[in-house]
Amino acid sequence: MASKYFRDLGKALSHTKTDKRMDILRRLQDAGSISEAARRAGVSYKAAWQAIDILSNLAGTPLVEKVVGGSGGGGAQLTAAGKELIKASAELELAKSQLLKKSPSASATEPITQGMLGLQTTMRNQFPATVTGIAKKAGSVRVTLTTKGASVFHARITSASAELFELHIGQKVMVLFKATAVQIMHSAVDASKNTVPGVVIRKSRGGQSGELNLLVEPGVTLVGFANPLSSFNISDEAWAQIDETAVVLAMTHE
């Protein structure tokens, strides 16, 4: 009989590369305590809670519940949905392993390509990059990202997210941001934002919306918007500016 949780839990499983998140859930099942699960997973208590909250949001149902009383003063345990997610995750990993054994060529596929195939998002700007710098500052982390063509972007994320994703130099990621977060300009004017040069290759019909497609490098085209009063023609040089906080990172299997 199909599980009553199956449909919603599938959303959480589609994100199970979510590095530490499933690991934390498994450790919680064994430890019966979020603080102990965090310690065993090597993350902070705050990061452990963030992992649980994100998975619960994706599943659309609580995965963890508090336990009151006991010799330790209480703790936490998985709900029925949480236990089912653990089971489904194990079955999924087994299926992947069996598939790779049957088709060795699948394991040779670029990790970033596999991640792209499973990624569905409304964000129109998305492309692969490599983490080339990590700088911690005042509770946040500034991540430097370099594309295959050497374009450089920066993303600002929380320390907890960096910890959960086990962010490291050389890591392959997908970079994502909305088209509405991209300002197309004639010159670079704000040094505090991501600023990359490119060439206009497409314009919205009629040009009224100000939507432009900017070729930054072979394989990387950005969609953004220019001020309606600005005049851009095909082949014009332009600059794309994106706030660092608008850049989202998606992790892929390595």
Coordinates of C-alpha atoms in Angstrom, one line a residue:
M1 CA 0.0 0.0 0.0
A2 CA 1.4 3.4 -1.0
S3 CA 2.4 5.5 2.0
K4 CA 0.2 8.5 2.9
Y5 CA 3.4 10.5 3.2
F6 CA 5.0 9.3 0.0
R7 CA 4.1 12.3 -2.2
D8 CA 5.3 15.0 0.1
L9 CA 8.4 13.1 1.3
G10 CA 9.4 12.8 -2.3
K11 CA 10.1 16.5 -2.3
A12 CA 12.5 16.1 0.6
L13 CA 14.2 13.1 -1.0
S14 CA 14.7 15.1 -4.2
H15 CA 17.1 17.2 -2.1
T16 CA 18.9 14.4 -0.3
K17 CA 22.3 15.4 -1.5
T18 CA 21.5 18.0 1.1
D19 CA 24.8 16.8 2.5
K20 CA 24.4 16.7 6.2
R21 CA 20.6 17.0 6.5
M22 CA 19.7 13.3 6.1
D23 CA 22.8 12.4 8.2
I24 CA 21.6 14.5 11.1
L25 CA 18.1 13.0 10.8
R26 CA 19.6 9.5 11.0
R27 CA 21.8 10.4 14.0
L28 CA 18.8 11.9 15.7
Q29 CA 17.0 8.6 15.3
D30 CA 19.9 6.8 17.1
A31 CA 20.7 9.5 19.7
G32 CA 17.2 10.7 20.7
S33 CA 18.6 14.2 21.2
I34 CA 19.1 17.0 18.7
S35 CA 22.2 18.3 20.6
E36 CA 23.7 14.8 20.6
A37 CA 22.9 14.3 16.9
A38 CA 24.5 17.6 16.1
R39 CA 27.7 16.6 18.1
R40 CA 27.9 13.3 16.3
A41 CA 27.4 14.9 12.9
G42 CA 30.0 17.6 13.7
V43 CA 27.7 20.6 13.3
S44 CA 26.3 23.2 15.7
Y45 CA 22.9 22.8 17.5
K46 CA 21.6 25.7 15.4
A47 CA 22.7 24.1 12.1
A48 CA 21.1 20.8 13.2
W49 CA 17.8 22.6 13.8
Q50 CA 18.1 24.3 10.4
A51 CA 18.5 21.0 8.7
I52 CA 15.5 19.5 10.4
D53 CA 13.3 22.6 9.6
I54 CA 14.3 22.6 5.9
L55 CA 13.6 18.8 5.5
S56 CA 10.3 19.2 7.3
N57 CA 9.3 22.1 5.1
L58 CA 10.2 20.1 2.0
A59 CA 8.2 17.1 3.3
G60 CA 5.3 19.2 4.2
T61 CA 5.0 17.5 7.6
P62 CA 6.9 17.5 10.9
L63 CA 9.7 15.0 10.9
V64 CA 10.8 15.5 14.5
E65 CA 8.8 15.8 17.8
K66 CA 9.9 16.7 21.3
V67 CA 9.8 14.0 24.0
V68 CA 9.0 15.3 27.5
G69 CA 10.4 13.8 30.7
G70 CA 12.8 10.9 31.2
S71 CA 16.0 10.6 33.1
G72 CA 17.7 13.1 30.7
G73 CA 14.9 15.7 31.0
G74 CA 13.5 14.9 27.6
G75 CA 14.8 14.9 24.1
A76 CA 13.5 14.4 20.5
Q77 CA 12.4 11.6 18.3
L78 CA 11.4 11.1 14.7
T79 CA 7.7 11.2 13.8
A80 CA 6.3 8.4 11.6
A81 CA 7.0 10.6 8.6
G82 CA 10.6 11.1 9.7
K83 CA 11.1 7.4 10.1
E84 CA 9.6 6.8 6.6
L85 CA 11.9 9.4 5.1
I86 CA 14.9 7.6 6.6
K87 CA 13.7 4.3 5.1
A88 CA 12.9 5.8 1.7
S89 CA 16.3 7.5 1.6
A90 CA 18.0 4.2 2.2
E91 CA 16.0 2.5 -0.5
L92 CA 16.8 5.3 -2.9
E93 CA 20.5 5.0 -2.2
L94 CA 20.4 1.3 -2.8
A95 CA 18.6 1.8 -6.1
K96 CA 21.2 4.2 -7.2
S97 CA 24.0 1.9 -6.2
Q98 CA 22.4 -1.0 -8.2
L99 CA 21.9 1.2 -11.2
L100 CA 25.6 2.3 -11.2
K101 CA 26.6 -1.4 -11.0
K102 CA 24.5 -2.2 -14.1
S103 CA 25.6 0.9 -16.0
P104 CA 29.3 1.8 -15.1
S105 CA 29.2 4.7 -17.6
A106 CA 26.6 6.5 -15.4
S107 CA 29.2 6.9 -12.6
A108 CA 31.5 8.7 -15.1
T109 CA 28.9 11.4 -15.7
E110 CA 30.0 14.8 -14.5
P111 CA 28.7 15.4 -11.0
I112 CA 27.5 18.8 -11.9
T113 CA 25.5 17.4 -14.9
Q114 CA 23.7 14.9 -12.6
G115 CA 22.8 17.7 -10.3
M116 CA 21.5 19.9 -13.1
L117 CA 19.2 17.0 -14.4
G118 CA 17.5 16.8 -11.0
L119 CA 17.2 20.5 -10.4
Q120 CA 13.8 22.2 -11.0
T121 CA 13.5 25.8 -10.1
T122 CA 11.8 29.0 -11.3
M123 CA 15.1 30.9 -11.2
R124 CA 16.0 31.6 -14.8
N125 CA 19.7 32.2 -14.2
Q126 CA 21.5 28.9 -13.2
F127 CA 24.9 27.6 -14.2
P128 CA 27.7 25.5 -12.7
A129 CA 30.7 26.9 -10.9
T130 CA 33.4 25.9 -8.5
V131 CA 34.0 27.3 -4.9
T132 CA 37.3 29.1 -5.1
G133 CA 37.1 31.2 -1.9
I134 CA 35.4 31.1 1.5
A135 CA 35.6 34.1 3.9
K136 CA 33.7 34.2 7.3
K137 CA 32.6 37.6 8.5
A138 CA 30.1 38.6 11.3
G139 CA 28.0 35.5 11.3
S140 CA 27.8 35.1 7.5
V141 CA 30.1 33.5 4.9
R142 CA 31.1 35.1 1.6
V143 CA 31.6 32.5 -1.0
T144 CA 33.7 33.1 -4.2
L145 CA 32.5 31.2 -7.2
T146 CA 34.4 30.8 -10.5
T147 CA 32.8 29.5 -13.7
K148 CA 34.5 27.4 -16.3
G149 CA 35.2 30.5 -18.3
A150 CA 36.7 32.3 -15.3
S151 CA 33.8 34.6 -14.6
V152 CA 33.7 35.3 -10.8
F153 CA 30.6 35.6 -8.6
H154 CA 30.1 36.0 -4.9
A155 CA 27.3 34.7 -2.7
R156 CA 26.6 35.6 0.9
I157 CA 25.1 32.8 3.0
T158 CA 24.7 32.0 6.7
S159 CA 27.4 30.2 8.7
A160 CA 24.9 27.5 9.4
S161 CA 24.2 26.9 5.7
A162 CA 28.0 26.7 5.0
E163 CA 28.4 24.2 7.8
L164 CA 25.5 22.0 6.7
F165 CA 26.7 22.0 3.1
E166 CA 30.3 21.2 4.3
L167 CA 31.4 24.0 2.0
H168 CA 35.0 23.6 0.8
I169 CA 37.4 24.9 -1.8
G170 CA 37.0 23.0 -5.1
Q171 CA 33.4 22.0 -4.4
K172 CA 31.2 21.9 -7.5
V173 CA 27.9 23.9 -7.1
M174 CA 25.0 25.3 -9.1
V175 CA 24.7 29.1 -9.0
L176 CA 21.1 30.4 -9.2
F177 CA 19.4 33.8 -9.0
K178 CA 16.2 35.4 -10.3
A179 CA 16.1 37.4 -13.5
T180 CA 14.6 40.3 -11.5
A181 CA 17.8 40.3 -9.3
V182 CA 19.9 41.2 -12.4
Q183 CA 20.4 44.8 -13.4
I184 CA 21.7 45.3 -16.9
M185 CA 23.7 48.6 -17.2
H186 CA 26.0 50.4 -19.6
S187 CA 28.8 50.5 -17.1
A188 CA 29.8 49.0 -13.7
V189 CA 28.6 51.5 -11.0
D190 CA 28.3 49.5 -7.8
A191 CA 31.5 47.8 -6.6
S192 CA 29.6 46.1 -3.7
K193 CA 27.6 43.9 -6.1
N194 CA 28.6 41.1 -8.4
T195 CA 29.5 42.8 -11.6
V196 CA 30.2 40.9 -14.8
P197 CA 30.6 42.1 -18.4
G198 CA 28.9 40.6 -21.4
V199 CA 27.3 41.2 -24.8
V200 CA 23.5 41.6 -25.4
I201 CA 22.3 38.7 -27.6
R202 CA 18.5 39.0 -27.2
K203 CA 15.9 41.6 -26.3
S204 CA 12.3 41.2 -25.2
R205 CA 9.9 41.8 -28.1
G206 CA 9.0 45.5 -28.4
G207 CA 11.7 46.3 -25.8
Q208 CA 9.1 47.6 -23.3
S209 CA 9.9 45.4 -20.4
G210 CA 13.6 46.0 -20.5
E211 CA 14.4 42.3 -20.4
L212 CA 17.7 41.4 -21.9
N213 CA 19.9 38.3 -22.4
L214 CA 23.5 38.8 -21.8
L215 CA 26.2 36.4 -23.0
V216 CA 28.9 36.4 -20.3
E217 CA 30.9 33.5 -21.6
P218 CA 30.3 30.4 -23.8
G219 CA 27.6 28.4 -21.9
V220 CA 26.7 31.2 -19.5
T221 CA 23.9 33.6 -20.5
L222 CA 22.2 35.8 -17.9
V223 CA 18.7 37.1 -18.1
G224 CA 18.1 40.5 -16.5
F225 CA 16.4 43.8 -16.8
A226 CA 17.6 47.2 -17.9
N227 CA 16.0 50.6 -17.0
P228 CA 13.2 51.1 -19.6
L229 CA 14.8 54.4 -20.5
S230 CA 18.1 52.8 -21.3
S231 CA 18.8 51.9 -24.9
F232 CA 20.5 48.6 -25.7
N233 CA 21.0 47.0 -29.1
I234 CA 22.0 43.5 -30.1
S235 CA 25.8 43.1 -29.8
D236 CA 26.1 46.0 -27.3
E237 CA 28.5 45.6 -24.5
A238 CA 26.9 45.7 -21.1
W239 CA 27.3 44.9 -17.4
A240 CA 25.2 42.7 -15.2
Q241 CA 25.0 43.5 -11.5
I242 CA 23.6 41.1 -8.9
D243 CA 23.5 41.6 -5.2
E244 CA 25.5 38.9 -3.3
T245 CA 22.6 38.1 -1.1
A246 CA 20.5 37.3 -4.2
V247 CA 22.8 34.4 -5.2
V248 CA 21.6 31.0 -4.2
L249 CA 23.8 27.9 -4.2
A250 CA 22.6 24.4 -4.9
M251 CA 24.8 21.5 -3.9
T252 CA 25.4 18.5 -6.2
H253 CA 26.8 15.0 -5.8
E254 CA 30.5 14.8 -6.0

